[in-house]
Every structure is written in structure tokens, then in C-alpha cells.
Coordinates of C-alpha atoms in Angstrom, one line a residue:
X23 CA -23.9 -44.2 51.1
X24 CA -26.5 -42.7 53.3
X25 CA -23.8 -41.7 55.9
X26 CA -21.6 -40.2 53.1
X27 CA -24.5 -38.0 51.9
X28 CA -25.3 -37.0 55.4
X29 CA -21.7 -36.0 56.0
X30 CA -21.6 -34.0 52.7
X31 CA -24.8 -32.1 53.7
X32 CA -23.4 -31.3 57.1
X33 CA -20.2 -29.9 55.5
X34 CA -22.2 -27.9 53.0
X35 CA -24.4 -26.4 55.8
X36 CA -21.3 -25.5 57.8
X37 CA -19.7 -23.8 54.7
X38 CA -22.9 -21.9 54.0
X39 CA -23.2 -20.9 57.6
X40 CA -19.6 -19.8 57.7
X41 CA -20.0 -17.7 54.6
X42 CA -23.2 -16.2 55.9
X43 CA -21.5 -15.3 59.2
X44 CA -18.6 -13.8 57.3
X45 CA -20.9 -11.7 55.2
X46 CA -22.7 -10.6 58.4
X47 CA -19.6 -9.9 60.4
X48 CA -17.4 -8.2 57.7
X49 CA -18.6 -5.1 56.1
X50 CA -17.1 -4.7 52.6
X51 CA -17.4 -0.9 52.9
X52 CA -14.6 -1.0 55.4
X53 CA -12.3 -1.7 52.4
X54 CA -13.3 1.5 50.5
X55 CA -11.0 3.9 52.1
X56 CA -8.2 1.4 52.2
X57 CA -8.5 0.7 48.5
X58 CA -8.6 4.4 47.7
X59 CA -5.6 5.1 49.9
X60 CA -3.6 2.2 48.4
X61 CA -4.2 3.2 44.8
X62 CA -3.2 6.8 45.5
X63 CA -0.1 5.9 47.5
X64 CA 1.2 3.5 44.8
X65 CA 0.2 5.4 41.7
X66 CA -1.0 8.8 42.6
X67 CA -4.3 8.1 40.8
X68 CA -7.7 9.0 42.5
X69 CA -10.1 6.0 42.8
X70 CA -13.7 7.0 43.2
X71 CA -16.4 4.4 44.0
X72 CA -20.0 5.4 43.9
X73 CA -22.7 3.7 46.0
X74 CA -22.1 1.1 48.6
X75 CA -20.0 -2.1 48.4
X76 CA -21.8 -5.4 48.8
X77 CA -21.1 -9.1 49.0
X78 CA -21.8 -11.6 46.3
X79 CA -21.3 -15.2 47.5
X80 CA -22.1 -17.6 44.7
X81 CA -20.4 -19.0 42.6
X82 CA -17.4 -16.9 43.7
X83 CA -17.0 -14.8 46.9
X84 CA -16.9 -11.3 45.5
X85 CA -17.3 -7.6 46.4
X86 CA -19.6 -5.7 44.0
X87 CA -19.6 -1.9 43.5
X88 CA -21.6 0.5 41.4
X89 CA -20.0 3.0 39.1
X90 CA -16.3 3.6 39.6
X91 CA -13.6 5.9 38.1
X92 CA -9.8 6.3 38.1
X93 CA -8.4 9.8 37.5
X94 CA -4.8 10.8 37.0
X95 CA -3.5 13.7 39.1
X96 CA -4.5 17.1 37.6
X97 CA -6.5 15.5 34.8
X98 CA -9.8 17.0 33.8
X99 CA -11.4 13.6 32.8
X100 CA -11.1 10.1 34.3
X101 CA -8.7 7.7 32.7
X102 CA -11.0 4.8 33.5
X103 CA -14.6 4.6 34.3
X104 CA -16.9 1.6 34.5
X105 CA -20.6 0.9 35.1
X106 CA -19.7 -1.6 37.8
X107 CA -16.8 -3.5 39.3
X108 CA -16.4 -6.9 40.8
X109 CA -13.6 -8.0 43.0
X110 CA -13.2 -11.8 43.4
X111 CA -11.5 -12.3 46.8
X112 CA -10.1 -15.2 48.7
X113 CA -12.1 -16.5 51.7
X114 CA -9.4 -17.7 54.1
X115 CA -7.3 -14.5 54.2
X116 CA -10.4 -12.5 55.3
X117 CA -10.4 -14.4 58.6
X118 CA -7.0 -12.8 59.4
X119 CA -8.0 -9.4 58.0
X120 CA -6.2 -9.8 54.7
X121 CA -7.8 -8.8 51.3
X122 CA -6.5 -11.0 48.5
X123 CA -8.1 -10.1 45.2
X124 CA -7.9 -12.9 42.7
X125 CA -9.6 -11.1 39.9
X126 CA -10.9 -7.6 39.1
X127 CA -13.7 -7.5 36.6
X128 CA -14.9 -4.3 34.9
X129 CA -18.1 -4.2 32.9
X130 CA -19.0 -1.5 30.5
X131 CA -15.7 0.3 31.1
X132 CA -14.5 3.4 29.1
X133 CA -10.8 3.8 28.9
X134 CA -9.7 7.2 27.7
X135 CA -6.1 7.8 26.5
X136 CA -6.5 11.4 25.5
X137 CA -4.8 14.7 26.4
X138 CA -7.7 15.4 28.9
X139 CA -6.9 12.3 30.9
X140 CA -3.1 12.8 31.1
X141 CA -1.4 13.6 34.4
X142 CA -0.9 17.3 34.9
X143 CA 1.2 18.7 37.8
X144 CA 1.0 22.3 39.0
X145 CA 3.8 24.5 37.6
X146 CA 5.1 25.4 41.0
X147 CA 4.7 22.0 42.6
X148 CA 7.8 20.6 44.2
X149 CA 9.2 17.3 42.8
X150 CA 10.3 14.8 45.4
X151 CA 11.9 11.4 45.2
X152 CA 9.6 8.6 44.6
X153 CA 9.5 5.9 47.3
X154 CA 7.3 3.0 48.2
X155 CA 8.3 3.2 51.9
X156 CA 5.3 4.0 54.0
X157 CA 5.3 7.2 56.0
X158 CA 5.7 7.0 59.8
X159 CA 2.4 6.3 61.5
X160 CA 0.8 4.8 58.3
X161 CA -1.1 1.7 59.1
X162 CA -0.9 -1.2 56.7
X163 CA -3.2 -3.8 58.3
X164 CA -4.4 -5.0 55.0
X165 CA -2.6 -6.2 51.9
X166 CA -4.0 -5.8 48.3
X167 CA -3.0 -8.3 45.6
X168 CA -4.5 -8.7 42.2
X169 CA -3.9 -11.9 40.2
X170 CA -6.5 -11.6 37.4
X171 CA -8.1 -8.8 35.5
X172 CA -11.2 -9.2 33.3
X173 CA -12.8 -6.4 31.2
X174 CA -16.1 -7.1 29.4
X175 CA -18.0 -5.1 26.8
X176 CA -15.8 -2.0 27.2
X177 CA -14.5 0.9 25.1
X178 CA -11.0 2.4 24.6
X179 CA -10.7 6.0 23.3
X180 CA -7.2 6.9 22.0
X181 CA -6.0 10.3 20.9
X182 CA -2.7 12.2 20.5
X183 CA -2.5 16.0 20.7
X184 CA -4.1 17.4 17.5
X185 CA -4.8 13.9 16.0
X186 CA -8.1 12.3 15.3
X187 CA -9.7 10.1 18.0
X188 CA -9.6 6.3 17.5
X189 CA -12.3 4.3 19.3
X190 CA -11.8 0.6 20.1
X191 CA -15.2 -1.0 20.9
X192 CA -16.4 -4.4 22.3
X193 CA -13.2 -4.9 24.3
X194 CA -13.1 -8.3 26.1
X195 CA -9.9 -8.7 28.0
X196 CA -8.8 -11.5 30.3
X197 CA -5.4 -11.3 32.0
X198 CA -3.8 -13.6 34.6
X199 CA -0.4 -13.1 36.3
X200 CA 1.7 -14.9 38.8
X201 CA 4.0 -13.7 41.5
X202 CA 6.9 -13.6 39.0
X203 CA 5.0 -11.0 36.8
X204 CA 4.4 -13.6 34.1
X205 CA 1.0 -12.8 32.5
X206 CA -1.3 -14.5 30.0
X207 CA -3.6 -12.2 28.0
X208 CA -6.5 -12.9 25.8
X209 CA -8.1 -9.9 24.0
X210 CA -10.8 -9.3 21.4
X211 CA -12.0 -5.9 20.2
X212 CA -13.4 -4.0 17.2
X213 CA -12.3 -0.7 15.7
X214 CA -14.5 1.4 13.4
X215 CA -12.9 4.3 11.5
X216 CA -13.3 6.0 8.1
X217 CA -16.1 3.5 7.2
X218 CA -13.8 0.6 7.9
X219 CA -14.3 -2.2 10.5
X220 CA -11.4 -4.0 12.1
X221 CA -12.1 -7.1 14.2
X222 CA -9.1 -8.3 16.3
X223 CA -8.4 -11.1 18.6
X224 CA -5.0 -11.7 20.4
X225 CA -3.5 -14.3 22.6
X226 CA -0.2 -13.4 24.2
X227 CA 2.2 -14.1 27.1
X228 CA 3.7 -11.1 28.8
X229 CA 6.9 -11.0 30.9
X230 CA 6.8 -7.9 33.1
X231 CA 9.5 -9.0 35.6
X232 CA 11.9 -6.2 34.5
X233 CA 9.2 -3.6 34.0
X234 CA 9.4 -0.6 33.5
X235 CA 13.0 -1.0 32.2
X236 CA 11.9 -3.8 29.8
X237 CA 8.6 -5.5 28.8
X238 CA 8.4 -8.6 26.6
X239 CA 5.3 -9.9 24.9
X240 CA 5.1 -13.2 23.0
X241 CA 2.1 -13.0 20.7
X242 CA 1.2 -16.6 19.9
X243 CA -2.0 -15.9 18.1
X244 CA -3.3 -12.7 16.4
X245 CA -6.4 -12.9 14.1
X246 CA -7.8 -9.9 12.2
X247 CA -10.3 -9.0 9.6
X248 CA -10.8 -5.5 8.1
X249 CA -13.7 -4.6 5.8
X250 CA -15.1 -1.4 4.4
X251 CA -14.3 1.5 2.1
X252 CA -11.6 1.2 -0.5
X253 CA -11.0 -2.4 0.3
X254 CA -11.7 -5.6 -1.7
X255 CA -15.3 -6.9 -1.4
X256 CA -14.3 -9.7 1.0
X257 CA -12.0 -7.4 2.9
X258 CA -8.5 -8.4 4.2
X259 CA -8.0 -11.1 6.8
X260 CA -5.1 -13.0 8.2
X261 CA -3.1 -14.2 11.2
X262 CA 0.2 -13.2 12.8
X263 CA 2.7 -14.3 15.4
X264 CA 5.6 -12.2 16.7
X265 CA 7.7 -11.2 19.8
X266 CA 7.5 -7.6 20.9
X267 CA 10.0 -6.0 23.3
X268 CA 9.9 -2.6 25.0
X269 CA 13.1 -1.0 26.2
X270 CA 12.4 2.0 28.5
X271 CA 15.7 3.8 28.6
X272 CA 15.9 4.0 24.8
X273 CA 12.1 4.2 24.4
X274 CA 12.5 1.5 21.7
X275 CA 10.1 -1.1 20.5
X276 CA 11.4 -4.2 18.8
X277 CA 9.3 -6.7 16.8
X278 CA 11.1 -10.0 15.9
X279 CA 10.1 -13.4 14.5
X280 CA 7.2 -11.7 12.6
X281 CA 5.1 -14.2 10.7
X282 CA 2.0 -12.6 9.1
X283 CA -0.6 -13.4 6.4
X284 CA -3.0 -11.2 4.6
X285 CA -5.5 -12.9 2.3
X286 CA -3.1 -15.0 0.2
X287 CA 0.0 -12.9 0.9
X288 CA 2.6 -13.5 3.6
X289 CA 5.2 -11.4 5.4
X290 CA 8.2 -12.3 7.6
X291 CA 10.9 -10.3 9.2
X292 CA 11.9 -7.9 12.0
X293 CA 11.2 -4.2 12.8
X294 CA 12.1 -1.6 15.4
X295 CA 11.2 2.0 16.2
X296 CA 12.7 4.5 18.6
X297 CA 9.9 6.6 20.0
X298 CA 11.5 10.0 20.0
X299 CA 9.8 13.3 19.0
X300 CA 10.4 12.2 15.5
X301 CA 10.3 8.3 15.5
X302 CA 13.2 6.3 13.9
X303 CA 12.0 3.2 12.1
X304 CA 14.1 0.2 10.8
X305 CA 12.2 -2.5 8.8
X306 CA 13.7 -5.7 7.3
X307 CA 10.9 -7.7 5.7
X308 CA 10.6 -10.7 3.4
X309 CA 7.7 -12.3 1.5
X310 CA 7.3 -15.4 -0.6
X311 CA 4.1 -14.1 -2.1
X312 CA 2.7 -10.6 -2.1
X313 CA -0.5 -10.2 -4.0
X314 CA -1.3 -6.4 -4.0
X315 CA -4.3 -6.9 -6.2
X316 CA -6.0 -8.8 -3.5
X317 CA -5.1 -6.2 -0.8
X318 CA -5.8 -2.9 -2.5
X319 CA -9.0 -2.5 -4.6
X320 CA -7.6 0.4 -6.6
X321 CA -4.8 -1.7 -8.0
X322 CA -7.0 -4.5 -9.4
X323 CA -6.6 -3.5 -13.0
X324 CA -5.8 -6.5 -15.1
X325 CA -6.8 -8.5 -18.1
X326 CA -7.1 -11.8 -16.3
X327 CA -10.7 -13.1 -15.9
X328 CA -10.4 -13.9 -12.2
X329 CA -9.4 -10.4 -11.2
X330 CA -11.8 -8.7 -13.7
X331 CA -14.6 -10.6 -11.9
X332 CA -13.3 -9.4 -8.6
X333 CA -13.3 -5.8 -9.9
X334 CA -16.9 -6.1 -10.8
X335 CA -17.8 -6.6 -7.1
X336 CA -18.9 -3.4 -5.5
X337 CA -16.5 -1.6 -3.2
X338 CA -17.5 1.3 -1.0
X339 CA -15.6 4.6 -1.6
X340 CA -14.0 6.4 1.3
X341 CA -15.8 9.5 2.6
X342 CA -14.9 12.8 1.1
X343 CA -13.8 15.2 3.8
X344 CA -14.3 18.9 2.8
X345 CA -11.4 21.0 4.0
X346 CA -9.4 23.8 2.7
X347 CA -6.1 22.2 3.5
X348 CA -3.7 20.9 0.9
X349 CA -2.9 17.3 0.3
X350 CA -0.3 16.4 3.0
X351 CA 0.2 12.7 2.1
X352 CA 3.9 13.2 1.4
X353 CA 4.4 15.8 4.2
X354 CA 3.9 13.0 6.7
X355 CA 7.4 11.8 5.7
X356 CA 8.8 14.8 7.6
X357 CA 7.7 13.4 10.9
X358 CA 10.0 10.4 11.0
X359 CA 13.1 8.7 9.7
X360 CA 13.2 5.1 8.3
X361 CA 15.4 2.4 6.8
X362 CA 13.4 -0.1 4.9
X363 CA 14.5 -3.3 3.2
X364 CA 11.8 -5.5 1.5
X365 CA 12.4 -8.6 -0.5
X366 CA 9.7 -10.7 -2.2
X367 CA 10.0 -13.8 -4.3
X368 CA 6.7 -13.1 -6.1
X369 CA 4.7 -9.9 -6.3
X370 CA 1.4 -9.4 -8.2
X371 CA 0.4 -5.8 -9.0
X372 CA -2.2 -4.6 -11.5
X373 CA -2.2 -8.1 -13.0
X374 CA 1.5 -8.2 -13.6
X375 CA 3.5 -11.0 -12.0
X376 CA 7.0 -9.9 -10.8
X377 CA 9.6 -12.2 -9.4
X378 CA 12.7 -11.7 -7.3
X379 CA 11.8 -8.1 -6.1
X380 CA 14.4 -6.3 -4.1
X381 CA 14.0 -2.8 -2.5
X382 CA 16.0 -0.6 -0.2
X383 CA 14.7 2.8 0.9
X384 CA 15.6 5.4 3.4
X385 CA 13.6 8.4 4.6
X386 CA 15.4 11.3 6.3
X387 CA 12.5 13.4 7.6
X388 CA 11.0 14.1 4.2
X389 CA 13.8 13.1 1.8
X390 CA 12.9 9.6 0.6
X391 CA 15.6 7.9 -1.3
X392 CA 14.9 4.6 -3.2
X393 CA 18.4 3.3 -3.7
X394 CA 17.2 -0.1 -5.0
X395 CA 13.9 -1.2 -6.5
X396 CA 14.5 -4.1 -8.9
X397 CA 12.5 -7.1 -10.2
X398 CA 11.9 -9.5 -13.0
X399 CA 8.9 -9.5 -15.3
X400 CA 8.7 -12.5 -17.6
X401 CA 12.1 -12.9 -19.2
X402 CA 13.1 -9.3 -18.6
X403 CA 14.2 -7.1 -15.7
X404 CA 13.6 -3.6 -14.5
X405 CA 15.1 -1.1 -12.0
X406 CA 13.4 2.0 -10.7
X407 CA 15.8 4.0 -8.4
X408 CA 14.6 7.4 -7.5
X409 CA 14.0 10.1 -4.9
X410 CA 11.0 11.9 -3.3
X411 CA 11.7 15.3 -1.7
X412 CA 8.8 16.3 0.5
X413 CA 10.7 18.8 2.7
X414 CA 9.1 21.7 0.9
X415 CA 5.4 22.5 0.3
X416 CA 5.7 21.3 -3.3
X417 CA 7.0 17.7 -3.4
X418 CA 9.4 16.7 -6.1
X419 CA 9.8 13.2 -7.4
X420 CA 12.7 12.0 -9.7
X421 CA 13.1 8.4 -11.0
X422 CA 15.6 6.9 -13.4
X423 CA 13.9 3.8 -14.8
X424 CA 15.9 1.1 -16.6
X425 CA 13.9 -1.6 -18.4
X426 CA 15.4 -4.6 -20.2
X427 CA 13.4 -6.9 -22.5
X428 CA 10.0 -6.5 -20.8
X429 CA 6.9 -7.5 -22.8
X430 CA 5.0 -4.2 -23.3
X431 CA 1.6 -5.7 -24.0
X432 CA 0.6 -6.6 -20.4
X433 CA 1.9 -3.3 -19.2
X434 CA -0.3 -1.3 -21.5
X435 CA -3.3 -3.5 -20.4
X436 CA -2.4 -3.0 -16.8
X437 CA -2.5 0.7 -17.0
X438 CA -5.7 0.7 -19.2
X439 CA -4.0 2.0 -22.4
X440 CA -6.1 0.8 -25.5
X441 CA -3.0 0.3 -27.7
X442 CA -2.7 -3.1 -29.4
X443 CA 1.0 -3.3 -29.2
X444 CA 3.3 -6.2 -28.2
X445 CA 7.0 -6.7 -28.2
X446 CA 10.1 -6.7 -25.9
X447 CA 10.7 -3.2 -24.6
X448 CA 14.0 -1.8 -23.3
X449 CA 14.2 1.7 -22.0
X450 CA 16.5 4.0 -20.0
X451 CA 15.6 7.5 -19.0
X452 CA 14.9 10.1 -16.3
X453 CA 11.4 11.4 -15.3
X454 CA 10.2 13.9 -12.7
X455 CA 6.8 14.9 -11.3
X456 CA 4.9 16.0 -8.2
X457 CA 2.7 13.0 -7.5
X458 CA 3.3 9.2 -7.6
X459 CA 0.3 7.8 -9.5
X460 CA -0.6 6.8 -13.0
X461 CA -3.0 9.8 -13.5
X462 CA -0.3 12.3 -12.5
X463 CA 2.2 10.6 -14.8
X464 CA -0.2 11.1 -17.7
X465 CA -0.8 14.8 -16.9
X466 CA 2.0 16.5 -15.1
X467 CA 5.3 14.5 -15.4
X468 CA 8.3 15.4 -17.5
X469 CA 11.3 13.4 -18.7
X470 CA 13.4 11.9 -21.5
X471 CA 14.1 8.3 -22.4
X472 CA 15.8 6.1 -25.1
X473 CA 13.5 3.4 -26.3
X474 CA 14.2 0.2 -28.2
X475 CA 11.9 -2.6 -29.0
X476 CA 12.4 -6.0 -30.6
X477 CA 9.9 -8.3 -32.3
X478 CA 7.2 -5.7 -32.0
X479 CA 3.7 -6.1 -33.5
X480 CA 1.0 -3.4 -33.8
X481 CA -2.4 -4.8 -34.4
X482 CA -5.0 -2.8 -36.4
X483 CA -2.9 -1.4 -39.2
X484 CA -0.6 -3.2 -41.7
X485 CA 1.8 -0.6 -43.1
X486 CA 3.1 -2.9 -45.9
X487 CA -0.4 -3.8 -47.0
X488 CA -1.6 -0.2 -47.0
X489 CA 1.2 0.9 -49.3
X490 CA 1.1 -2.1 -51.6
X491 CA -2.7 -1.8 -52.1
X492 CA -2.3 1.9 -52.9
X493 CA 0.5 1.2 -55.4
X494 CA -1.4 -1.6 -57.2
X495 CA -4.5 0.6 -57.5
X496 CA -2.4 3.2 -59.3
X497 CA -0.2 0.9 -61.5
X498 CA -1.2 -2.3 -63.3
X499 CA 2.4 -3.3 -63.9
X500 CA 2.9 -4.1 -60.2
X501 CA 1.2 -6.6 -58.0
X502 CA 1.5 -7.5 -54.3
X503 CA 1.5 -10.9 -52.6
X504 CA -1.7 -11.5 -50.7
X505 CA -1.3 -10.6 -47.0
X506 CA -4.4 -10.7 -44.9
X507 CA -2.7 -10.0 -41.5
X508 CA -3.9 -6.7 -40.1
X509 CA -0.6 -6.2 -38.2
X510 CA 2.7 -4.3 -38.6
X511 CA 5.6 -6.3 -37.4
X512 CA 9.2 -5.0 -36.9
X513 CA 12.2 -6.9 -35.9
X514 CA 13.8 -3.8 -34.3
X515 CA 12.6 -0.3 -33.4
X516 CA 14.2 2.6 -31.7
X517 CA 13.2 6.2 -30.7
X518 CA 13.9 9.1 -28.5
X519 CA 11.0 10.0 -26.2
X520 CA 10.3 13.3 -24.4
X521 CA 7.4 13.6 -22.0
X522 CA 6.0 17.0 -21.2
X523 CA 2.8 17.3 -19.1
X524 CA 0.9 14.6 -21.0
X525 CA 2.5 15.2 -24.4
X526 CA 4.8 12.3 -25.4
X527 CA 7.0 13.3 -28.3
X528 CA 8.8 10.5 -30.3
X529 CA 11.7 11.5 -32.4
X530 CA 14.3 9.7 -34.5
X531 CA 12.0 6.7 -34.9
X532 CA 13.7 3.9 -36.9
X533 CA 12.3 0.4 -37.5
X534 CA 13.1 -2.5 -39.7
X535 CA 11.9 -5.9 -40.6
X536 CA 12.4 -8.3 -43.6
X537 CA 9.7 -6.7 -45.6
X538 CA 9.8 -3.0 -44.6
X539 CA 11.9 -0.2 -43.1
X540 CA 10.6 3.1 -41.6
X541 CA 11.7 6.3 -40.1
X542 CA 9.7 9.1 -38.6
X543 CA 8.5 11.2 -35.7
X544 CA 5.3 12.1 -34.0
X545 CA 3.5 12.7 -30.7
X546 CA 1.0 11.0 -28.4
X547 CA -1.5 12.9 -26.2
X548 CA -1.7 10.7 -23.1
X549 CA -4.7 12.5 -21.6
X550 CA -6.9 12.7 -24.7
X551 CA -5.5 9.5 -26.1
X552 CA -4.7 11.0 -29.5
X553 CA -1.9 10.2 -31.9
X554 CA -0.3 12.1 -34.8
X555 CA 2.8 10.5 -36.3
X556 CA 4.6 10.9 -39.7
X557 CA 6.4 7.9 -41.2
X558 CA 8.5 7.3 -44.2
X559 CA 7.9 3.7 -45.1
X560 CA 9.9 1.7 -47.5
X561 CA 8.4 -1.7 -48.5
X562 CA 11.3 -4.1 -49.2
X563 CA 9.4 -7.3 -50.0
X564 CA 6.1 -8.7 -51.2
X565 CA 6.2 -7.3 -54.7
X566 CA 5.4 -9.0 -58.0
X567 CA 5.5 -7.6 -61.6
X568 CA 7.7 -5.0 -63.3
X569 CA 11.1 -5.6 -61.9
X570 CA 12.4 -2.1 -62.7
X571 CA 9.5 -0.4 -60.9
X572 CA 9.8 -2.8 -58.0
X573 CA 13.4 -1.9 -57.7
X574 CA 12.4 1.7 -57.5
X575 CA 9.7 0.9 -54.9
X576 CA 12.1 -1.0 -52.7
X577 CA 14.3 2.1 -52.4
X578 CA 11.6 4.8 -52.3
X579 CA 10.2 5.9 -48.9
X580 CA 6.4 6.4 -48.9
X581 CA 5.1 9.2 -46.6
X582 CA 2.4 7.7 -44.2
X583 CA 0.6 9.7 -41.6
X584 CA -1.2 7.9 -38.8
X585 CA -3.4 10.1 -36.6
X586 CA -6.6 10.2 -34.5
X587 CA -7.9 8.4 -31.4
X588 CA -5.9 5.4 -30.3
X589 CA -8.9 3.1 -30.6
X590 CA -9.8 4.3 -34.1
X591 CA -6.7 5.4 -35.9
X592 CA -6.8 7.1 -39.3
X593 CA -4.1 7.2 -42.0
X594 CA -3.2 9.1 -45.2
X595 CA -0.9 8.0 -47.9
X596 CA 0.8 10.0 -50.7
X597 CA 1.6 7.1 -53.0
X598 CA 0.4 8.9 -56.2
X599 CA 2.7 11.9 -55.5
X600 CA 5.6 9.6 -54.9
X601 CA 4.9 7.6 -58.0
X602 CA 4.5 10.7 -60.1
X603 CA 7.8 12.1 -58.8
X604 CA 9.4 8.8 -59.5
X605 CA 8.0 8.7 -63.1
X606 CA 9.2 12.3 -63.6
X607 CA 12.7 11.4 -62.4
X608 CA 12.8 8.4 -64.6
X609 CA 11.6 10.5 -67.6
X610 CA 14.2 13.1 -66.9
X611 CA 16.9 10.5 -66.7
X612 CA 16.0 8.9 -70.0
X613 CA 15.6 12.3 -71.8
X614 CA 19.1 13.3 -70.5
X615 CA 20.5 10.1 -71.8
X616 CA 18.9 10.7 -75.2
X617 CA 20.3 14.2 -75.3
X618 CA 23.8 12.9 -74.5
X619 CA 23.5 10.6 -77.5
X620 CA 21.8 13.1 -79.9
X621 CA 23.4 16.5 -79.1
X622 CA 23.3 17.5 -82.8
X623 CA 19.7 16.4 -83.4
X624 CA 17.2 19.0 -84.6
X625 CA 14.9 17.8 -81.9
X626 CA 17.3 18.4 -79.0
X627 CA 15.9 21.9 -78.5
X628 CA 12.3 20.5 -78.0
X629 CA 13.6 17.9 -75.6
X630 CA 15.3 20.5 -73.5
X631 CA 12.1 22.5 -73.3
X632 CA 10.3 19.4 -72.2
X633 CA 12.9 18.7 -69.5
X634 CA 12.5 22.3 -68.2
X635 CA 8.7 21.8 -67.9
X636 CA 9.0 18.5 -66.0

């Protein structure tokens, strides 16, 4: 054992002595000009290293530098700058005057992908063929090979011409590649923009064997979390895996085998984009569950206790940017074309649970056509094909909704309408406007629709009860069956609706049940939430008492006006006038019968005068 330890110590001393001799005999600054020359000859970029290069022996033989920068030809700012750089090199090749760099490590690096760092050539500069063949007389006594790259605590600044800067902070990157251009990459970073924080970590394998013609990345792990303004209190987090391919001749990016989660939602499918002056997108996506209420805070409007509790959690508003420019949200559609197909087995939106949702959309540089947007809600179905034309300064939207047997109560609750109405709604119509949101629909949309409802119930006012109570107060010969339900129920109802900038006119209203029938017309103010409707209600059942008068009441429409705020409706009845007219009509009928039988009576003249006065 003693001999083994002695031998080990001798080897260690020899190794340390060899390294020390190498450090003393080889000056790392001899590599400076070589590295600058190699970078410029292979890429055209200017490498600048400040200060002197120095050795670092333990635990890895390395060359350390002070601040360094890398600048594209003609650029006004460096593409890459770092506080310091470390080159981990192989020991044995140094003996034969070869520099093999196993790993390049940059700390505190700033990478700028901005217009100021782009390559700019002089207008009159000649363009020659590119070649990696060395010029005559050029000495290549050294070789330069990088197997690993490590970037720690760095920053990436990204900006297109005229666009806002995006800053990626806390970049930690590790990349290893072999001689076949197969690389393994691990990356983590953080992006802060518009009061939102995105934390991202990626593990991927990169195949660069056919670069620059083709580049393939297999992303085996992608974790993200985004929090901040206009997002749910707990933010949005999830994972993803996909395969990305870049094709240089077509400038096309393909994403395949996409598997993504976002909170409790999931997404699968494929996508591609051709990066022309105006990009061309193709998306084919599927989802088994898409919970929009958990992804967009503004959509969380529902009657369910769970989501109401989530709504009460504070969310930060986005910053208000003061500018004189117009809203250009739809004008962004002019900058690209797209073919989008999305299918979802389950979608939750504003507390509504849709199933079997299918959509197909195309955008032709500002003309967005929704050829298919269908889904089921409960036992019913709906379809919303339409078009958005944003090619002019004033966008125009047109939709042709078709609804079949959809329960209306949850829809009114979802859009915060305080109307206690339930029933199965069917509708077919055409509507147009300038913005696609609930507030714009209330204020500035126009359109027409045919509406039918079955098994409808309006809580808060019982038409039958109102009329029967008014009749029994005016006439002791008639009584009504006791009915304590404060609802109006109709087996069927139909109307023609016209929407004009917040005023919803209802015409040709007809409804019927076993106990009453009604007709009428009216209007609803969607902005002020006011109502003014006129009904003619005939109570068909629930009467007791004088059979003749009841027969009259069963065939006599009673005028009923319902008006006022939706949450506190008022009504007015004209029962007395109707009964008076009915009594007058009955009196005239009986007097006419008497005159027919007693034409020669001396009292006939008085009876005729009485008839004229009625």
C-alpha cells in the first residue's frame, strides 16, 4: 500500500510539473491573432478580445480572457459581447501545437439580434464567390475545434425593424456536439414584457448535419410558466414536446408531433410557416380538453362556484399605452396568410361546456373567412360561419349564426344578462359589426333573426296570475284557481328580431301554452338594460264561476304592457276597459235581440236611443 501511494504521488508530481512547464513554455496570447484570423476567415465577423489571455489549470486546463465582443461586418454594434470568456482546451494537442477547444464558456453575455447588429455591406463592394480554401501563403499551423458551448447568466435582445424590443434574461445554455453535427442542448431563460414574466426551460437534440439546407430539432422537454397582467391569478403553466424542422431553400419551418399542455388544457397537431415577406401559416390542431376560462382571465364569467371564486382573485391589468394611433388589432391580419383547422372534444368558455367543436378558417392577408365553426351545447347544436374583412381601415364583420335547441338560461348568465329566462332556443339570422366582443355586440352591431323557443319559463312575472287577479277584483262572478308560481311558462314562442346599435326590436311575437296564448311586439335596450313590450294575453284556463263570462274571457285578449329595468320590471293591465267593452258588447247584443222580437213595441224607440249611447 505504501508503494502504491508513493507511485501515485510521483505521478501527481510529474503531472503538476508537466502542466506547470506547459504554462511557462506556452503563452496563450500567441493564440489571440490566430483566433481572430480564424473567426474572420470562416464567418467574416470581427472578434475583439480585451486584456491579456491567461492560463487556468484546475480543475480544467483553460484559457481565460477579459471582455470580448463579436461584430458583424459593417454593423454599428456587436452581435455578442461578454464580461469574460473561458476556453477549455485539450492538454495533449498543445504539445504538437494544436489547439482543441472542448468548451467555450461565456459569462454575463449580451446577445443582440437587432437592426444595429446586422451585417451591412458597402453599396459598391464587389461580391465574390464564397470559399473555405485558404489563400496562397496562408499558414494554418493551428486547428480550432469547439465541442461544447456554455452560456451563463446572459441576456438576449431581439428586435425586428420597427418592432418593439424583446429581452430574454437569465439565459443559461449548455450545448454539446459531436463530429457528426449532432448536438444536445439544455436552455433556461426568463422573458419580461408588458408586465408579464415567462420562465422557460428546454431540453433538445439538434441535427445540423445538413445545415444550412436543413436543420432538425427534437424538443424532448419544454417547461414554461407565464404570470402577470390579464392572466389568471396562478398564471399559465405547462409542458410540450415537438419536432421542429427548418428548410433553407423554401425558408419553411415545420412543427410536427406537437404535444402541449396549458394548465388543464391540452393541444396536439402539426404546424408550418413559410417565412416570406408576408408569412404563410398552416395549422392543424386537436384537443381533448380546452378550458379557455382557465387560460384567459377576461373570459371567466360563469355561474359556477369554482370559477366565481377564481374570478374574485385579483389579476393585474395590462398597462395603458397612450398613443394617438387607432386600434390595429385586426390590421395585423394583413401581414400574413393562414389556413387553420382546430378540433376539440371539449371546450369550456365563459362557464359554458361545448362538445365536438370543429372549426376551419382561412386568412388571405386581411380577409378572414370562418367557413366552419360548429359545436354542441347540452342537447343542442350551433354553427357560426362568418367573415372578417380587415383590408380597409374600418373592419367589417359578418356572421350567420344558426342555433338549434340550445338552453338559453346559461347563455344569459355567461354574458351577464340579468334576465331570468329559461327554455330551448333556436335561431337563424345574419349580424354585422365592427368589433368582435360582447360589448360591441351590445352597442354597435346590426342584424335580423328568426327566433323560436320551446318550454320557456320567465321567472318574476306570471301573466296568467296577473290577469286573473285583476278580473276577480273587478267581478265577483268569476274566480281563479290558486296559482302561487311567479313564472310565465309557454310551450312554444316565436318572434322576428331586429338589432340596431343596441336596440333589439321584437315583432310578430306569438306564444302559447295550455293555459294562455299571447301575441305582441316590443323592444329591448341592451345597453341601458330596459324593456318596453306590449302583449295581448288570452287566458285559456284556470277559471271558475260564471260559465258565460268565462267563455268570453277565454276568447278575449287582455292588453298587458311590461316595461322598465330588466331587474325590476313593471306592468300595466287594462282589464277594466276590456270588461267594460265586453259588457257593452253583450248589452248591445241582447238589446238587438230584444228589438228583433219586439219591433212594434212602444219601447223600441227608447231602446234604439240606448243602443246609440252605448
